[in-house]
Short mmCIF file of C-alpha atoms and ligand atoms in Angstrom, two decimals:
data_model
loop_
_atom_site.label_atom_id
_atom_site.label_comp_id
_atom_site.label_asym_id
_atom_site.label_seq_id
_atom_site.Cartn_x
_atom_site.Cartn_y
_atom_site.Cartn_z
CA MET A 743 -24.97 -15.49 0.20
CA THR A 744 -23.31 -16.64 -2.74
CA ASP A 745 -26.81 -17.50 -4.72
CA VAL A 746 -27.34 -13.43 -4.39
CA ALA A 747 -26.07 -11.17 -7.50
CA HIS A 748 -24.29 -7.77 -6.05
CA ASP A 749 -24.08 -4.39 -7.92
CA LEU A 750 -20.15 -4.20 -6.03
CA VAL A 751 -17.54 -6.61 -6.41
CA ILE A 752 -14.50 -6.11 -4.58
CA VAL A 753 -11.73 -8.41 -5.93
CA ALA A 754 -8.21 -8.54 -3.99
CA ASN A 755 -5.71 -10.60 -3.29
CA ARG A 756 -6.31 -10.67 0.34
CA LEU A 757 -9.71 -10.38 2.68
CA PRO A 758 -8.86 -8.07 5.28
CA VAL A 759 -9.49 -9.97 7.65
CA ASP A 760 -6.86 -13.49 7.95
CA ARG A 761 -7.27 -16.93 8.92
CA VAL A 762 -5.28 -16.84 11.97
CA ILE A 763 -5.43 -20.81 13.95
CA GLU A 764 -4.61 -20.92 17.30
CA SER A 765 -2.25 -22.63 19.83
CA ASP A 766 -5.36 -24.46 21.01
CA GLY A 767 -6.77 -25.62 17.32
CA THR A 768 -9.21 -23.03 17.45
CA THR A 769 -9.41 -20.67 14.89
CA THR A 770 -9.93 -17.05 14.56
CA TRP A 771 -10.24 -13.96 12.70
CA ARG A 772 -7.75 -11.42 12.41
CA ARG A 773 -7.49 -7.99 10.42
CA SER A 774 -5.00 -8.24 7.42
CA PRO A 775 -2.56 -6.09 7.80
CA GLY A 776 -1.59 -3.10 4.87
CA GLY A 777 -2.86 0.60 3.31
CA LEU A 778 -5.32 -1.62 0.84
CA VAL A 779 -7.60 -3.43 3.48
CA SER A 780 -7.81 0.02 5.48
CA ALA A 781 -9.06 2.29 2.53
CA ILE A 782 -11.19 -0.34 1.21
CA ASP A 783 -12.95 -1.35 4.58
CA PRO A 784 -14.97 1.86 4.42
CA VAL A 785 -15.94 2.08 1.19
CA MET A 786 -17.17 -1.61 0.94
CA ARG A 787 -19.70 -0.60 4.05
CA ALA A 788 -21.17 2.98 1.65
CA HIS A 789 -21.57 0.92 -0.83
CA ASP A 790 -22.48 -1.97 0.43
CA GLY A 791 -20.56 -5.27 -1.84
CA VAL A 792 -19.37 -7.93 -1.25
CA TRP A 793 -15.95 -8.75 -1.19
CA ILE A 794 -13.50 -11.25 -2.53
CA GLY A 795 -10.33 -12.32 -1.67
CA TRP A 796 -7.96 -15.20 0.60
CA PRO A 797 -8.43 -15.08 3.28
CA GLY A 798 -3.88 -16.07 4.32
CA GLY A 799 -3.25 -19.89 5.07
CA THR A 800 -4.27 -23.37 2.77
CA ASP A 801 -7.86 -24.02 3.98
CA GLN A 802 -9.66 -24.65 0.86
CA ASP A 803 -13.29 -24.12 0.64
CA LEU A 804 -14.62 -21.87 2.96
CA GLN A 805 -18.34 -20.39 2.97
CA PRO A 806 -18.73 -17.26 1.98
CA PHE A 807 -19.73 -15.51 6.09
CA GLU A 808 -20.10 -11.83 6.81
CA ASP A 809 -17.50 -9.94 9.22
CA ASP A 810 -18.00 -7.23 11.48
CA GLY A 811 -21.10 -6.18 8.43
CA LEU A 812 -18.74 -6.87 5.57
CA GLN A 813 -20.06 -9.28 3.58
CA LEU A 814 -16.15 -11.65 2.06
CA VAL A 815 -16.02 -14.05 0.51
CA PRO A 816 -13.11 -16.74 0.46
CA LEU A 817 -11.26 -18.00 -2.10
CA SER A 818 -9.20 -20.69 -0.89
CA MET A 819 -4.99 -21.19 -2.71
CA THR A 820 -2.79 -24.11 -2.08
CA PRO A 821 0.36 -24.11 -0.65
CA GLU A 822 1.38 -24.81 -4.82
CA GLU A 823 -0.19 -21.10 -5.52
CA ILE A 824 0.71 -19.35 -2.23
CA GLU A 825 4.28 -20.18 -3.35
CA GLU A 826 3.85 -19.55 -7.20
CA HIS A 827 1.53 -17.01 -7.43
CA TYR A 828 1.29 -14.56 -4.22
CA GLU A 829 4.77 -15.54 -3.03
CA GLY A 830 6.44 -15.63 -6.74
CA PHE A 831 5.31 -14.33 -9.10
CA SER A 832 3.40 -11.32 -7.12
CA ASN A 833 5.99 -10.65 -4.39
CA GLY A 834 9.42 -12.27 -5.66
CA THR A 835 9.23 -10.48 -9.33
CA LEU A 836 6.03 -7.88 -9.38
CA TRP A 837 6.84 -6.30 -6.27
CA PRO A 838 11.01 -5.57 -6.55
CA LEU A 839 10.28 -4.43 -10.16
CA TYR A 840 7.32 -1.72 -10.04
CA HIS A 841 9.58 -0.58 -6.84
CA ASP A 842 12.74 0.59 -9.22
CA LEU A 843 14.57 -2.83 -8.34
CA VAL A 844 15.34 -2.23 -4.74
CA ALA A 845 15.60 -5.94 -4.16
CA LYS A 846 16.69 -8.21 -7.72
CA PRO A 847 12.83 -9.50 -9.35
CA GLU A 848 13.71 -12.92 -10.12
CA PHE A 849 11.57 -14.46 -14.00
CA HIS A 850 10.02 -18.37 -13.42
CA ARG A 851 7.99 -19.69 -15.83
CA GLU A 852 6.16 -21.89 -13.58
CA TRP A 853 5.44 -18.50 -11.47
CA TRP A 854 3.43 -16.99 -14.50
CA ASP A 855 1.90 -19.56 -15.45
CA THR A 856 0.06 -20.29 -11.72
CA TYR A 857 0.30 -16.44 -11.55
CA VAL A 858 -2.65 -16.76 -14.75
CA LYS A 859 -4.06 -19.62 -13.51
CA VAL A 860 -5.17 -17.68 -9.70
CA ASN A 861 -6.00 -14.51 -11.99
CA ARG A 862 -8.26 -16.48 -14.01
CA ARG A 863 -10.29 -18.27 -11.12
CA PHE A 864 -10.66 -15.04 -9.40
CA ALA A 865 -12.28 -13.93 -12.18
CA GLU A 866 -14.68 -16.35 -13.12
CA LYS A 867 -15.61 -15.89 -8.66
CA ALA A 868 -16.63 -11.98 -9.88
CA ALA A 869 -18.43 -12.85 -12.21
CA GLU A 870 -19.69 -14.97 -11.20
CA LEU A 871 -21.06 -12.42 -7.94
CA ALA A 872 -22.18 -9.60 -10.09
CA ALA A 873 -25.66 -9.05 -10.59
CA LYS A 874 -25.62 -7.35 -14.68
CA GLY A 875 -24.08 -4.50 -15.10
CA ALA A 876 -23.23 -4.62 -11.72
CA THR A 877 -19.12 -3.23 -10.87
CA VAL A 878 -16.79 -4.74 -10.38
CA TRP A 879 -13.32 -2.78 -8.87
CA VAL A 880 -10.52 -4.80 -8.85
CA HIS A 881 -7.01 -4.00 -6.81
CA ASP A 882 -3.79 -4.33 -6.98
CA TYR A 883 -0.78 -5.64 -8.82
CA GLN A 884 -1.67 -9.11 -7.76
CA LEU A 885 -4.48 -9.61 -9.51
CA GLN A 886 -3.28 -7.71 -12.92
CA LEU A 887 -5.30 -10.08 -15.63
CA VAL A 888 -8.09 -10.11 -14.20
CA PRO A 889 -10.05 -7.59 -15.91
CA GLN A 890 -9.27 -8.70 -19.21
CA PHE A 891 -10.48 -12.89 -17.97
CA LEU A 892 -13.61 -10.94 -16.74
CA ARG A 893 -14.53 -8.52 -19.63
CA GLU A 894 -15.24 -12.23 -22.06
CA LEU A 895 -16.63 -13.64 -19.44
CA ARG A 896 -18.41 -10.30 -18.27
CA PRO A 897 -18.91 -8.38 -21.32
CA ASP A 898 -21.80 -5.82 -19.72
CA LEU A 899 -19.69 -5.04 -16.48
CA ARG A 900 -18.30 -2.32 -15.79
CA ILE A 901 -14.92 -2.42 -14.34
CA GLY A 902 -12.25 -0.29 -12.61
CA PHE A 903 -9.04 -1.34 -11.40
CA TYR A 904 -6.19 0.52 -9.21
CA LEU A 905 -2.62 -0.18 -8.83
CA HIS A 906 -1.90 0.15 -4.97
CA ILE A 907 2.38 0.72 -5.91
CA PRO A 908 4.48 2.14 -8.44
CA PHE A 909 4.22 1.60 -12.12
CA PRO A 910 8.16 1.92 -13.10
CA PRO A 911 9.10 3.72 -16.08
CA GLY A 912 8.94 1.59 -19.44
CA GLU A 913 12.67 0.96 -18.72
CA LEU A 914 12.43 -0.94 -16.13
CA PHE A 915 8.45 -2.87 -16.26
CA GLN A 916 10.21 -3.86 -20.16
CA GLN A 917 12.33 -6.59 -18.28
CA LEU A 918 9.11 -8.71 -17.57
CA PRO A 919 9.31 -10.84 -19.74
CA TRP A 920 5.25 -11.39 -19.42
CA ARG A 921 5.20 -7.71 -19.79
CA ARG A 922 2.37 -7.35 -23.32
CA GLN A 923 -0.12 -9.82 -21.19
CA ILE A 924 -0.23 -7.73 -18.22
CA LEU A 925 -0.69 -4.47 -20.45
CA GLU A 926 -2.75 -6.85 -21.90
CA GLY A 927 -4.61 -7.59 -18.77
CA LEU A 928 -5.45 -4.32 -17.21
CA LEU A 929 -6.68 -3.22 -20.52
CA GLY A 930 -9.92 -5.09 -19.31
CA ALA A 931 -11.06 -2.33 -17.27
CA ASP A 932 -12.58 0.98 -18.32
CA LEU A 933 -10.57 2.47 -16.31
CA VAL A 934 -7.20 1.62 -14.52
CA GLY A 935 -6.34 4.19 -11.87
CA PHE A 936 -2.55 5.24 -10.34
CA GLN A 937 -1.72 6.86 -7.42
CA LEU A 938 0.55 9.35 -9.37
CA PRO A 939 -0.10 10.86 -12.76
CA GLY A 940 3.14 9.59 -13.88
CA ALA A 941 2.28 6.36 -13.23
CA ALA A 942 -0.66 6.78 -15.78
CA GLN A 943 1.97 8.63 -17.66
CA ASN A 944 3.98 5.47 -17.63
CA PHE A 945 1.26 3.31 -18.48
CA VAL A 946 -0.19 4.55 -21.42
CA ARG A 947 2.82 4.81 -22.96
CA LEU A 948 4.34 1.63 -22.85
CA VAL A 949 0.39 0.71 -24.31
CA ARG A 950 1.30 2.32 -27.14
CA GLN A 951 4.72 1.37 -28.06
CA ARG A 952 4.70 -2.18 -26.58
CA VAL A 953 0.51 -3.42 -27.51
CA GLY A 954 0.39 -0.66 -30.30
CA HIS A 955 -2.66 1.34 -29.22
CA LYS A 956 -3.25 4.06 -30.54
CA THR A 957 -3.25 7.20 -27.68
CA HIS A 958 -4.50 10.40 -26.72
CA ARG A 959 -3.53 11.82 -23.67
CA ASP A 960 -4.80 9.46 -20.89
CA LEU A 961 -7.52 7.30 -23.37
CA VAL A 962 -6.55 5.09 -25.04
CA TYR A 963 -7.99 3.72 -27.96
CA LEU A 964 -8.65 -0.60 -28.85
CA PRO A 965 -9.04 -1.80 -32.18
CA ASP A 966 -12.76 -3.30 -30.30
CA GLY A 967 -13.87 0.40 -30.14
CA ARG A 968 -13.59 0.92 -26.33
CA THR A 969 -11.73 3.44 -25.01
CA VAL A 970 -9.93 2.66 -21.42
CA ARG A 971 -9.06 5.34 -19.38
CA ALA A 972 -5.72 5.75 -16.74
CA ALA A 973 -5.69 8.75 -15.05
CA PRO A 974 -4.44 9.50 -11.27
CA PHE A 975 -6.36 8.55 -8.44
CA PRO A 976 -3.96 9.23 -5.21
CA ILE A 977 -6.13 6.74 -2.30
CA SER A 978 -5.63 8.79 0.78
CA ILE A 979 -7.43 7.63 4.49
CA ASP A 980 -11.01 7.82 6.93
CA ALA A 981 -9.29 10.92 8.32
CA ALA A 982 -11.95 11.89 10.62
CA GLY A 983 -12.42 8.26 12.00
CA PHE A 984 -8.80 8.98 13.31
CA GLU A 985 -8.80 12.00 14.17
CA ASP A 986 -11.88 11.26 16.79
CA LEU A 987 -10.01 8.05 17.49
CA ALA A 988 -6.51 10.74 18.62
CA ARG A 989 -9.02 12.86 20.70
CA SER A 990 -11.28 9.89 22.76
CA ASP A 991 -9.80 9.54 26.69
CA ALA A 992 -8.45 5.97 25.85
CA VAL A 993 -6.18 7.39 22.77
CA THR A 994 -5.22 10.61 24.89
CA LYS A 995 -4.57 8.08 28.12
CA ARG A 996 -2.98 5.64 26.64
CA ALA A 997 -0.74 7.69 24.85
CA GLU A 998 1.09 8.79 28.03
CA ALA A 999 1.26 5.98 29.36
CA ILE A 1000 3.77 5.15 26.24
CA ARG A 1001 6.08 8.34 26.99
CA GLU A 1002 6.17 7.31 30.42
CA ALA A 1003 6.66 3.54 30.14
CA LEU A 1004 9.61 4.32 27.31
CA GLY A 1005 11.34 7.44 30.12
CA ASN A 1006 9.66 10.49 28.96
CA PRO A 1007 12.19 11.61 27.39
CA ARG A 1008 12.48 15.10 25.64
CA LYS A 1009 11.35 13.64 22.28
CA ILE A 1010 9.90 10.25 20.58
CA PHE A 1011 11.06 9.26 17.42
CA LEU A 1012 8.20 6.82 15.37
CA GLY A 1013 8.69 4.38 12.40
CA ILE A 1014 5.65 2.07 12.86
CA ASP A 1015 6.16 -0.10 8.67
CA ARG A 1016 5.52 -3.59 7.45
CA LEU A 1017 8.52 -5.41 7.41
CA ASP A 1018 9.21 -4.56 3.93
CA TYR A 1019 13.50 -4.12 2.22
CA THR A 1020 11.84 -0.62 0.19
CA LYS A 1021 10.75 1.16 3.44
CA GLY A 1022 14.24 1.85 4.55
CA ILE A 1023 14.05 1.03 7.58
CA TYR A 1024 17.29 -0.59 8.59
CA ALA A 1025 19.07 3.20 6.54
CA ARG A 1026 16.61 5.52 9.26
CA LEU A 1027 18.02 3.28 11.60
CA ARG A 1028 21.64 4.24 10.99
CA ALA A 1029 21.23 7.79 10.50
CA PHE A 1030 18.80 7.82 13.74
CA GLY A 1031 22.33 5.62 15.74
CA GLU A 1032 25.01 8.07 13.60
CA LEU A 1033 22.98 10.99 15.62
CA LEU A 1034 23.76 9.29 18.91
CA ARG A 1035 26.71 8.76 18.14
CA ASP A 1036 27.66 12.12 17.28
CA GLY A 1037 26.75 13.53 19.97
CA HIS A 1038 24.19 15.30 18.21
CA LEU A 1039 21.47 13.65 20.28
CA GLY A 1040 21.67 12.24 23.26
CA VAL A 1041 19.53 8.62 24.93
CA ASP A 1042 18.19 10.75 27.92
CA ASP A 1043 16.52 13.53 25.61
CA ALA A 1044 16.00 10.91 22.46
CA VAL A 1045 14.59 7.11 21.47
CA PHE A 1046 13.67 5.95 18.09
CA VAL A 1047 10.43 3.87 18.38
CA GLN A 1048 10.44 1.34 15.54
CA VAL A 1049 7.81 -1.10 14.65
CA ALA A 1050 7.96 -3.81 12.54
CA VAL A 1051 4.28 -5.07 12.08
CA PRO A 1052 5.41 -8.78 10.27
CA SER A 1053 5.48 -9.16 6.37
CA ARG A 1054 6.10 -11.54 3.95
CA GLU A 1055 8.04 -14.25 6.44
CA ARG A 1056 8.40 -17.02 4.21
CA VAL A 1057 10.07 -14.96 1.14
CA GLU A 1058 13.75 -15.07 1.15
CA GLN A 1059 14.33 -11.46 1.03
CA TYR A 1060 11.80 -10.49 3.53
CA ARG A 1061 13.55 -13.47 6.21
CA LEU A 1062 17.28 -11.33 5.30
CA LEU A 1063 15.79 -7.94 6.03
CA ARG A 1064 14.79 -9.29 9.67
CA ASP A 1065 17.79 -10.71 10.70
CA GLU A 1066 19.34 -7.51 9.42
CA ILE A 1067 17.11 -5.27 11.49
CA ASP A 1068 17.64 -7.54 14.38
CA ARG A 1069 21.36 -7.39 14.20
CA LEU A 1070 21.95 -3.66 13.69
CA VAL A 1071 19.03 -2.56 16.33
CA GLY A 1072 21.50 -4.99 18.95
CA ARG A 1073 24.16 -3.55 17.48
CA LEU A 1074 23.10 0.51 18.34
CA ASN A 1075 21.21 -0.21 21.75
CA GLY A 1076 24.52 -2.72 22.86
CA ASP A 1077 26.25 0.60 21.87
CA LEU A 1078 24.44 3.52 22.12
CA GLY A 1079 22.39 2.24 25.30
CA ARG A 1080 22.40 2.61 29.08
CA ILE A 1081 19.84 0.46 31.37
CA GLY A 1082 17.08 1.24 30.90
CA ARG A 1083 17.29 3.69 27.44
CA PRO A 1084 17.43 1.96 25.04
CA ALA A 1085 18.61 3.97 21.87
CA ILE A 1086 16.04 1.79 19.70
CA SER A 1087 12.83 0.13 20.88
CA TYR A 1088 11.58 -2.34 18.70
CA LEU A 1089 8.50 -3.86 18.85
CA HIS A 1090 7.63 -7.01 15.90
CA THR A 1091 4.51 -6.91 15.74
CA SER A 1092 1.26 -6.10 14.28
CA TYR A 1093 -0.70 -2.90 16.42
CA PRO A 1094 -4.73 -2.73 16.51
CA ARG A 1095 -5.72 0.75 15.48
CA GLU A 1096 -5.96 2.07 18.42
CA GLU A 1097 -2.23 1.35 19.63
CA MET A 1098 -1.48 2.67 16.72
CA ALA A 1099 -3.17 6.40 17.51
CA SER A 1100 -1.43 6.45 20.91
CA LEU A 1101 1.49 5.90 18.64
CA TYR A 1102 1.01 8.91 16.62
CA ARG A 1103 -0.54 10.92 19.85
CA ALA A 1104 2.63 10.71 21.75
CA ALA A 1105 5.58 10.39 18.81
CA ASP A 1106 7.33 13.81 18.29
CA ILE A 1107 8.36 13.63 14.81
CA MET A 1108 7.39 10.78 12.09
CA VAL A 1109 9.77 8.92 10.00
CA VAL A 1110 8.91 7.63 7.20
CA THR A 1111 11.25 7.24 4.73
CA PRO A 1112 10.85 4.73 1.61
CA TYR A 1113 12.91 3.94 -1.39
CA ARG A 1114 10.04 3.68 -3.56
CA ASP A 1115 6.80 3.74 -2.10
CA GLY A 1116 2.54 3.85 -4.29
CA MET A 1117 1.65 6.53 -0.95
CA ASN A 1118 2.64 5.37 1.98
CA LEU A 1119 -0.25 5.84 4.72
CA VAL A 1120 1.02 5.72 7.25
CA ALA A 1121 2.22 9.01 6.75
CA LYS A 1122 -1.43 10.27 6.14
CA GLU A 1123 -2.11 8.60 9.49
CA TYR A 1124 0.59 10.53 11.51
CA VAL A 1125 -0.93 14.37 10.05
CA ALA A 1126 -4.76 12.88 10.92
CA CYS A 1127 -3.49 11.99 14.90
CA ARG A 1128 -1.97 14.49 15.16
CA ILE A 1129 -5.16 17.53 16.45
CA GLU A 1130 -3.25 19.91 18.15
CA ASP A 1131 -1.00 20.77 15.21
CA ASP A 1132 1.98 19.79 16.59
CA GLY A 1133 5.40 17.47 15.89
CA ALA A 1134 7.04 16.72 13.16
CA LEU A 1135 6.63 15.11 9.79
CA VAL A 1136 10.24 13.40 8.40
CA LEU A 1137 9.19 12.03 4.53
CA SER A 1138 10.81 10.38 1.74
CA GLU A 1139 10.06 12.12 -1.89
CA PHE A 1140 10.02 8.70 -2.63
CA ALA A 1141 6.87 8.12 -1.34
CA GLY A 1142 3.44 9.04 -3.16
CA ALA A 1143 2.33 11.10 0.02
CA ALA A 1144 5.67 12.95 -0.18
CA ASP A 1145 3.86 14.79 -3.88
CA GLU A 1146 0.65 16.00 -1.21
CA LEU A 1147 2.96 16.70 2.32
CA ARG A 1148 5.61 19.43 1.19
CA GLN A 1149 5.47 20.80 4.06
CA ALA A 1150 7.45 17.38 6.10
CA TRP A 1151 10.79 17.59 6.09
CA LEU A 1152 11.09 15.82 2.83
CA VAL A 1153 14.44 13.17 2.07
CA ASN A 1154 15.83 11.03 0.11
CA PRO A 1155 16.62 8.22 1.38
CA TYR A 1156 19.89 7.39 -0.32
CA ASP A 1157 21.50 10.56 1.21
CA MET A 1158 22.54 10.35 4.68
CA ASN A 1159 23.98 12.99 5.85
CA GLY A 1160 20.92 14.10 4.27
CA MET A 1161 18.87 12.20 6.48
CA LYS A 1162 20.40 13.96 9.43
CA ALA A 1163 20.20 16.41 9.01
CA ALA A 1164 16.10 16.78 8.37
CA LEU A 1165 16.22 14.14 11.79
CA LEU A 1166 18.50 16.67 13.82
CA GLU A 1167 15.83 19.50 12.11
CA ALA A 1168 12.78 18.19 13.23
CA TYR A 1169 14.31 17.41 16.55
CA GLN A 1170 15.76 21.42 17.20
CA ALA A 1171 12.82 22.89 15.54
CA GLU A 1172 10.75 25.50 16.92
CA PRO A 1173 7.20 25.21 17.80
CA ARG A 1174 5.23 28.07 15.76
CA GLU A 1175 7.50 25.56 12.25
CA LEU A 1176 6.14 22.48 13.41
CA THR A 1177 2.37 24.65 14.17
CA LYS A 1178 2.64 25.70 10.78
CA ARG A 1179 3.78 22.93 8.93
CA MET A 1180 1.30 20.12 10.55
CA LYS A 1181 -2.10 22.46 10.13
CA ALA A 1182 -1.30 22.61 6.26
CA MET A 1183 -0.47 19.27 6.55
CA ARG A 1184 -3.75 18.31 7.86
CA LYS A 1185 -5.83 20.55 5.86
CA GLN A 1186 -4.59 17.86 2.60
CA ILE A 1187 -5.72 15.24 4.54
CA SER A 1188 -8.83 16.31 5.67
CA GLN A 1189 -10.18 17.81 2.48
CA HIS A 1190 -8.77 14.78 0.51
CA ASP A 1191 -10.42 11.54 2.87
CA VAL A 1192 -10.00 8.53 1.49
CA LYS A 1193 -13.95 8.47 1.17
CA ALA A 1194 -13.40 11.64 -1.59
CA TRP A 1195 -10.26 8.80 -3.23
CA ALA A 1196 -13.56 6.31 -3.50
CA ASP A 1197 -16.28 8.70 -4.90
CA SER A 1198 -13.76 10.05 -7.27
CA PHE A 1199 -12.87 6.14 -8.33
CA MET A 1200 -16.11 5.45 -8.30
CA THR A 1201 -17.66 8.82 -10.63
CA GLU A 1202 -15.13 8.28 -12.49
CA LEU A 1203 -15.77 4.75 -13.08
CA ALA A 1204 -19.62 5.27 -13.99
CA ASP A 1205 -18.75 7.95 -17.21
CA ASP A 1206 -16.28 7.04 -17.90
CA ALA A 1207 -19.57 3.59 -18.86
CA HIS A 1208 -20.90 6.67 -20.33
CA HIS A 1209 -17.40 8.31 -22.51
CA SER A 1210 -16.85 4.53 -24.08
CA HIS A 1211 -20.38 4.05 -26.01
CA SER A 1212 -19.77 7.83 -27.51
CA LYS A 1213 -16.06 6.40 -28.65
CA THR A 1214 -16.89 5.97 -31.67
CA VAL A 1215 -17.44 9.17 -33.08
CA ARG A 1216 -14.14 11.16 -30.64
CA PRO A 1217 -11.62 13.39 -33.87
CA ALA A 1218 -9.20 11.52 -34.80
CA THR A 1219 -6.67 13.61 -32.97
CA ARG A 1220 -4.27 10.67 -31.07
CA SER A 1221 -1.45 10.61 -30.25
O1 F6P B 898 -0.50 -1.80 -1.10
C1 F6P B 898 0.07 -3.03 -0.95
C2 F6P B 898 -0.12 -5.13 -0.81
O2 F6P B 898 1.08 -5.19 -1.06
C3 F6P B 898 -2.00 -4.72 -1.12
O3 F6P B 898 -1.54 -5.49 -1.88
C4 F6P B 898 -1.00 -5.99 0.34
O4 F6P B 898 -2.61 -5.72 1.27
C5 F6P B 898 -0.56 -5.13 1.43
O5 F6P B 898 0.52 -4.14 0.97
C6 F6P B 898 -0.03 -5.57 2.20
O6 F6P B 898 0.58 -7.07 1.99
P1 F6P B 898 0.40 -8.75 1.31
O7 F6P B 898 -1.46 -8.82 1.20
O8 F6P B 898 1.02 -9.68 1.29
O9 F6P B 898 0.05 -8.90 3.23
#
């Protein structure tokens, strides 16, 4: 397959599947966690592209292969690269820095060197696979230098970059010792996409201040005559796909079985997150625990189902978080539960889409309370699955999704009392109120699905190429 040149190349840190070695020594492929994978999957299918990414693990020299109709090109990483590029610079430096310093970012020069090396390898692979004039779409914070390296190798390509996580304000970003290199890396793209308008503005302002390029609104003018556009493209989900799944007999039955297994409580609260310190899992469980302790809720009336998907388990901060959540769940169940009636039903695992849809259908109140989140697709998936226009969404103001899902119960996850009040209100809301809110949110999600997201990015990227050719004749009205 590598001999063929491709018109669309997707470059992401991860492939959509992870290579796992079973206990009997055989290897299988398992779907990777996270929103990025579920968002790009349909784009790949629609455009018949090829996807370059790390297959997880340390296997070297894996050959390109096809999985479930997708053409995948594994790019291997050595144990040292995993430690320094993925766990280190990507998830120990950039992740906390881009998420409001929810944890303290670490700055290590060796991590940076390996990040540069791995980004260069991704760029070389993309340069090798792309046809003349092809479109290459690079994804996320692990690969911010790829656009620049790729442009140096292949100036003929149209290069798009999309950041799935927040882009921080200058006050935070300027802590990064390699701030200028990251900005210049991104400027290798023709179009740089963000979740929200504020993130795109942060980027343009930083480019003006730190790199010194001229800018006007969402455009950056480079000395070599190129123009780069920075714009918001709020990501979404396969809304119709989730809705169909939610309507299926299998999911309807499974949702009933889940309620039954939980002892048919009056209301089920649900949280589904990667086990990440940005997600506010601890705070939401504490808020729920206090509502039980204060007597506002009882374990016969309500249960909280929390699914925590294992993630980045070798990174220290994630290990600590897991211990904290384990302890909290143990304490809440020990103090507040009764035989057959735990306060929290806690599951440290990942589930296939069908089980997720069943949980969404079973749950009365979906609780999504990140301290900072680029978008949060779980919130959107819940809405898509509420085919009877009922159910409540409690959503953090600091999730990108809050810009669109205005009818949710919006909360500040740092405000414990505010969060308790919102959980209780959502619990007590009248059916009419729920329907009114859910209908509006469902309309938003069905009109702005992942296909619309991908189409608008790809169209803009194509237009942008035209735009770049005519950039030298633009008026000098730059700010
Ligand atoms: O959307 C953010 C993101 O970091 C993606 O880049 C990634 O695929 C997903 O979350 C899951 O994280 P990881 O690849 O570290 O398991």
